[in-house]
Tab-separated table of C-alpha atoms in Angstrom:
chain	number	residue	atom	x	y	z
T	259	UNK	CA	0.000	0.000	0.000
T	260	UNK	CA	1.205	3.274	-0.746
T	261	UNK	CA	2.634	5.239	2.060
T	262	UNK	CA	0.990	8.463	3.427
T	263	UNK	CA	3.664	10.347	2.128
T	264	UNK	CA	3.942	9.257	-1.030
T	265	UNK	CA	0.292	9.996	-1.447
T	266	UNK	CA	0.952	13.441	-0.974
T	267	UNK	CA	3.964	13.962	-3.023
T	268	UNK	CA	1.780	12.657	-5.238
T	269	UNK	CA	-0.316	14.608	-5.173
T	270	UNK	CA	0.493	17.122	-8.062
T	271	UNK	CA	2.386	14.635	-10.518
T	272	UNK	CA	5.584	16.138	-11.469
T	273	UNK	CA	5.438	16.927	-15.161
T	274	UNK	CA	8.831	15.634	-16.217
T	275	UNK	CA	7.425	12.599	-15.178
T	276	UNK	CA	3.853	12.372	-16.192
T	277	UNK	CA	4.822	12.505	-19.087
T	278	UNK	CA	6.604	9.561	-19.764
T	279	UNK	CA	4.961	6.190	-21.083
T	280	UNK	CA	3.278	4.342	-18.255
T	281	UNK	CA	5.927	1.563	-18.193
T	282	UNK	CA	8.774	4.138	-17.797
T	283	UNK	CA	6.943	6.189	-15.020
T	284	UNK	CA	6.358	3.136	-12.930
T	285	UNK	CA	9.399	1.788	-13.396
T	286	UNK	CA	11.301	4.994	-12.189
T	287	UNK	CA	8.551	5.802	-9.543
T	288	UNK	CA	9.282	2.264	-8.026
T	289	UNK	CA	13.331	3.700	-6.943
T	290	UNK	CA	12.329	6.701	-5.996
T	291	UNK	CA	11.340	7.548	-1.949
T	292	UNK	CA	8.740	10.311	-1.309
T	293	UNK	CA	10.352	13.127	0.932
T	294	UNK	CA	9.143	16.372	2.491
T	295	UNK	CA	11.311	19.042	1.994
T	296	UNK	CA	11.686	22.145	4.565
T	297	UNK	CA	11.714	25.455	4.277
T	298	UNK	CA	15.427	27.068	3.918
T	299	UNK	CA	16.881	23.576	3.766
T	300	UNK	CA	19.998	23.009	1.977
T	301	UNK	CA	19.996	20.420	-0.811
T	302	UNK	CA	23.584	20.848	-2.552
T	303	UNK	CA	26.323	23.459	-2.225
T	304	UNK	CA	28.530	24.370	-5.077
T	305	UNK	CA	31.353	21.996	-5.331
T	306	UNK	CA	29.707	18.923	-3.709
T	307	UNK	CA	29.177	15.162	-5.534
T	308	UNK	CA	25.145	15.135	-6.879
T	309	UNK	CA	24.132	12.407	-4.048
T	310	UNK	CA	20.176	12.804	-4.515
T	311	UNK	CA	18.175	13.803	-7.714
T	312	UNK	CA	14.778	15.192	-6.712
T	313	UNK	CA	11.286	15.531	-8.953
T	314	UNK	CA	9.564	18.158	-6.715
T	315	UNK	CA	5.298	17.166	-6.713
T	316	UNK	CA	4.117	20.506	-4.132
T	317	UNK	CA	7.638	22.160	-3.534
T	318	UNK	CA	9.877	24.682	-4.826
T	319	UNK	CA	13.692	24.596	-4.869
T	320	UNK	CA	15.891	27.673	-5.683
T	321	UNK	CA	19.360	27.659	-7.301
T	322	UNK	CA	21.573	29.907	-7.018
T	323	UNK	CA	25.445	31.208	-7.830
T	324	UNK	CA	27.705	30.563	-5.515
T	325	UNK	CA	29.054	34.259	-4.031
T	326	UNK	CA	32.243	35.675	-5.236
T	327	UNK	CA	32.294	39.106	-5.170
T	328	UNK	CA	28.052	39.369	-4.529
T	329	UNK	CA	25.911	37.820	-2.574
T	330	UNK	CA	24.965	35.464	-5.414
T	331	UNK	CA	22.028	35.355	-7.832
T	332	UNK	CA	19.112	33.162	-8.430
T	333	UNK	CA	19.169	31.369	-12.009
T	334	UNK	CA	16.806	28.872	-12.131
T	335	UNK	CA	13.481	28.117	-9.978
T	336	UNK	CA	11.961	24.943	-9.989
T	337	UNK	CA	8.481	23.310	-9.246
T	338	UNK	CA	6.693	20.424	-10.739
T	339	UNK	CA	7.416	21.202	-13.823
T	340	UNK	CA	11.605	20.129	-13.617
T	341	UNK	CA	13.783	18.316	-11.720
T	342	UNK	CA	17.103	18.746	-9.510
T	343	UNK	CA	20.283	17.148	-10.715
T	344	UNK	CA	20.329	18.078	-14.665
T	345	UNK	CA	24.359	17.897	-14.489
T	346	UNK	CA	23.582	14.086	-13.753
T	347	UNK	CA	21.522	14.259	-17.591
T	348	UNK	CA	25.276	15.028	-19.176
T	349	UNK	CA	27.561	12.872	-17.237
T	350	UNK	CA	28.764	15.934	-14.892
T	351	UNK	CA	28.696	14.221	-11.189
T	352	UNK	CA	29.169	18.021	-9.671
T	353	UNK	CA	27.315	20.826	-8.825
T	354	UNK	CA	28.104	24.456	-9.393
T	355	UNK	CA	25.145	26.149	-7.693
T	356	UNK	CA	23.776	26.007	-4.137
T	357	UNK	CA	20.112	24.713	-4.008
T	358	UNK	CA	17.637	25.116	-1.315
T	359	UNK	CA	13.980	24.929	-0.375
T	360	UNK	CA	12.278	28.138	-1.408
T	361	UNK	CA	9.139	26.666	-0.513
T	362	UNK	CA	8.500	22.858	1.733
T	363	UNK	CA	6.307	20.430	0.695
T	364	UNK	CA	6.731	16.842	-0.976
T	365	UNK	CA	9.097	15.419	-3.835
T	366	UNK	CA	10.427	12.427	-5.079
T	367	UNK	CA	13.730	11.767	-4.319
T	368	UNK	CA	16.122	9.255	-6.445
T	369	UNK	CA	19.780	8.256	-5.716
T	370	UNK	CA	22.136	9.645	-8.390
T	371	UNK	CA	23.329	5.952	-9.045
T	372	UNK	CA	19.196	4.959	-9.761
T	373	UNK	CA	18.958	7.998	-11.813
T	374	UNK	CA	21.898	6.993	-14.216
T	375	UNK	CA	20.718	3.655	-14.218
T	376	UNK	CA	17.081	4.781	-15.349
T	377	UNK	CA	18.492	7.053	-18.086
T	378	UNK	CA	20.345	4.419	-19.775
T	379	UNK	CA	17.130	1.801	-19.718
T	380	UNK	CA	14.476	4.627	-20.838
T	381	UNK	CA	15.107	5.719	-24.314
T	382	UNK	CA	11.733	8.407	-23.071
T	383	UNK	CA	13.440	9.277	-20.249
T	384	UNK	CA	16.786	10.821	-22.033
T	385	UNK	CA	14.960	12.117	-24.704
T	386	UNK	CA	12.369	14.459	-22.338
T	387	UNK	CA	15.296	15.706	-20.152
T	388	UNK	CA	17.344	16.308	-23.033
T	389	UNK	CA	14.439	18.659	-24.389
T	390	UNK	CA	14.447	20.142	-20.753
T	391	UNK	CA	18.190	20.656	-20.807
T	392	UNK	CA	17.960	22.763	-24.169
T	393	UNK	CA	14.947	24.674	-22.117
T	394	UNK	CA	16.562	25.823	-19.039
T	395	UNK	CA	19.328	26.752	-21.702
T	396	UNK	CA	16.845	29.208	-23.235
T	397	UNK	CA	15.620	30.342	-20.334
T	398	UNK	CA	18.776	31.163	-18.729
T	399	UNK	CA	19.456	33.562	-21.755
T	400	UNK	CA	16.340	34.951	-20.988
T	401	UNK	CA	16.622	35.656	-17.318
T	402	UNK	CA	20.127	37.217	-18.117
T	403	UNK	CA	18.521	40.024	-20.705
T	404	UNK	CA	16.093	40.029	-17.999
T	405	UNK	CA	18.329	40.947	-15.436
T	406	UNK	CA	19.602	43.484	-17.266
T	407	UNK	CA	17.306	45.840	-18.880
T	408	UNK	CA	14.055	45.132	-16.362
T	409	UNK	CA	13.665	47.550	-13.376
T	410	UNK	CA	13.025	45.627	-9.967
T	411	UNK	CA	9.247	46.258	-9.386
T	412	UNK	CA	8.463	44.232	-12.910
T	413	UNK	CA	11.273	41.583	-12.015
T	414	UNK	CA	9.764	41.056	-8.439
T	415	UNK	CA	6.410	40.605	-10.253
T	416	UNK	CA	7.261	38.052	-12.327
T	417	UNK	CA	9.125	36.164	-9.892
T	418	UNK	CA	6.276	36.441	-7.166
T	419	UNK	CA	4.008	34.995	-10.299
T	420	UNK	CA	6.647	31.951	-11.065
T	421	UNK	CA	6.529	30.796	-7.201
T	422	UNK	CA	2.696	31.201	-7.210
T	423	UNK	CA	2.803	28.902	-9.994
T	424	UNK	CA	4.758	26.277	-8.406
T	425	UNK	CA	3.617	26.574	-4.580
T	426	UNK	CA	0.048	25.638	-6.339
T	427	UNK	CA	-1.048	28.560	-3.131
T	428	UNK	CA	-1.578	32.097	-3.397
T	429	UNK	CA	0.308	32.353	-0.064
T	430	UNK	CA	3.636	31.819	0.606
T	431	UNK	CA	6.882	33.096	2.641
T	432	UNK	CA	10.137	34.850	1.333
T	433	UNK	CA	11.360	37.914	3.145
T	434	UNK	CA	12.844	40.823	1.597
T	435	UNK	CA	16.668	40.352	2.277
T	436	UNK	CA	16.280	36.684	0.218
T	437	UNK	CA	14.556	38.444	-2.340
T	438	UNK	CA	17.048	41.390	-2.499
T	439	UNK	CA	19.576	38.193	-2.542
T	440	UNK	CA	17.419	36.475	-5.246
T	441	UNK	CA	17.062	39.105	-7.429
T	442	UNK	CA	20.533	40.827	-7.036
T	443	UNK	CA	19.149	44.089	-5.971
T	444	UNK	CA	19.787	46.035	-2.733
T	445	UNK	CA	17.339	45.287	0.101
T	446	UNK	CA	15.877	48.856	-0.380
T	447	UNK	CA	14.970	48.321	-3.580
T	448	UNK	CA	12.948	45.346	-3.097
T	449	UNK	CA	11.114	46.994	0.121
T	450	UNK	CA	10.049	49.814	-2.691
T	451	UNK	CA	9.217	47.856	-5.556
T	452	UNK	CA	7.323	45.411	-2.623
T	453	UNK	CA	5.273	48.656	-1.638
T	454	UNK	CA	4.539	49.721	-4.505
T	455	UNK	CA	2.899	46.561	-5.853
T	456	UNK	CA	1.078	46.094	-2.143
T	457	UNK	CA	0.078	49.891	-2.975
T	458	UNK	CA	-1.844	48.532	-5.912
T	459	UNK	CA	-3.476	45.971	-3.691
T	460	UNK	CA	-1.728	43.281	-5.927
T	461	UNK	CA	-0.230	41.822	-3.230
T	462	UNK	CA	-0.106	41.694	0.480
T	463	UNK	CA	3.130	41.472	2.233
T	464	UNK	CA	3.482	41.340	6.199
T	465	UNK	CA	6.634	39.449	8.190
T	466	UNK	CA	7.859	37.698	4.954
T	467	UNK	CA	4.392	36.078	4.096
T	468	UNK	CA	3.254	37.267	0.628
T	469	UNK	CA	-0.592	36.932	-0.540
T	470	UNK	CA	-1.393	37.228	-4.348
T	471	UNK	CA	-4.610	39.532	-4.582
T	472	UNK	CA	-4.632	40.121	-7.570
T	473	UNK	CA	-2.992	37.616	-10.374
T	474	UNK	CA	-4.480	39.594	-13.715
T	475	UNK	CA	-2.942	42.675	-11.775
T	476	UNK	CA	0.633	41.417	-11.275
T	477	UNK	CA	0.589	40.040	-14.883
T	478	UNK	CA	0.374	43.620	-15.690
T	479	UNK	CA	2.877	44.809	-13.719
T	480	UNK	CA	5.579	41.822	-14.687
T	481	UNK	CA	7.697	41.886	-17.393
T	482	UNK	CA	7.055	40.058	-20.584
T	483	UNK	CA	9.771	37.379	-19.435
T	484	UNK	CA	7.281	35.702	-17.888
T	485	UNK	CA	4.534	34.486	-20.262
T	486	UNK	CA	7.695	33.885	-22.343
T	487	UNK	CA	9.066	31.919	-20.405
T	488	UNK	CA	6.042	29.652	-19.577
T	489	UNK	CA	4.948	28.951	-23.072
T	490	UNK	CA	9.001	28.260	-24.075
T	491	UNK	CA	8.483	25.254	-21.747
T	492	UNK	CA	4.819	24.596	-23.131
T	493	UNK	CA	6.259	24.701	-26.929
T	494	UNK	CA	9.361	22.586	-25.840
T	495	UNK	CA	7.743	19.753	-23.971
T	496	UNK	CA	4.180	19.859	-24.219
């Protein structure tokens, strides 16, 4: 009988997998555990052997650049819709970027060994991530022009719509020094572009918990990265 757990992390099927022919899913499914990750917890630091692979179900992990002469800067967010451990996909057996819970809830969670293993039996398997790989490619580019030319209140918006996408909630914590860290802006710039989007009753933000009010709103006020991004990944795997 299927645990308790594994219910749960069931619970929103992650997409990566889902779609994969029943056979394959199963079969990969069967060597994975269901885990619940916690908030802030630390899944890999730059440097360190890829142990674990994780298919987050109701979670969302953050990755980030390890600091050299800043604080770092978030390059990749990931829900349902990805995985943890893409290195693993081209034979790299190291990470470069630190990962950690940016939001608890369930995943699966597969041993680096059983992952390698299941890429070499499923033909489906290799040929999704691979598609995901060249994804996460584009939208790196993306978020880098993104970066650039976007001013902070529009970046903010768009990120506070990605996590609302993956957390599956319309509530959810992050305070404003991780977002200034996040986003690669000073603190004060995040507490203004925060205010001003709480000023349009778009959002409500007290003690690091953030409330969507308004999704059509904060659309409005993101930059067009996001829809971009979203229907890149739509295009690319379906």
């Amino acid at each position: 009988m299927q645990s308790s757990l594994a219910k749960t992390a069931a619970h929103f099927d992650n997409r990566l997998l889902a779609a994969l022919p029943k056979d394959d899913r199963r079969a990969i499914l069967a060597n994975c555990e269901a885990v619940e990750l916690r908030l802030g917890e630390i899944i890999s630091e730059p440097g360190e052997q890829i142990r674990n692979v994780y298919f987050p179900t109701d979670s969302v992990l953050s990755l980030m650049t390890p600091p050299v002469d800043h604080a770092g800067l978030e390059v990749r967010l990931v829900g349902n819709e990805g995985m943890i451990g893409t290195p693993l996909v081209l034979g790299v057996e190291v990470t470069r970027l630190c990962t950690f819970v940016q939001c608890a809830g369930p995943a699966w969670r597969m041993s680096s060994e059983g992952f390698t293993r299941a890429l070499r039996q499923s033909d489906a398997l290799q040929a999704r991530l691979n598609r995901y790989l060249d994804v996460l490619a584009n939208q790196g580019t993306q978020l880098l022009a993104c970066t650039r030319f976007h001013l902070v209140e529009a970046r903010l918006a768009r990120w506070l719509l990605m996590t609302q996408d993956r957390a599956h909630s319309d509530h959810f914590h992050v305070t404003h020094e991780l977002l200034a860290r996040l986003l690669g802006v000073r603190r004060v710039g995040v507490t203004k572009a925060a205010s001003a989007l709480q000023a349009r009753k778009l959002i409500r933000y007290r003690r690091g918990n953030v409330t969507v009010l308004d999704r059509a709103g904060l659309q409005d006020a993101a930059c067009g990265c996001y829809g971009a991004a979203e229907a890149l990944y739509e295009q690319s795997m379906g």
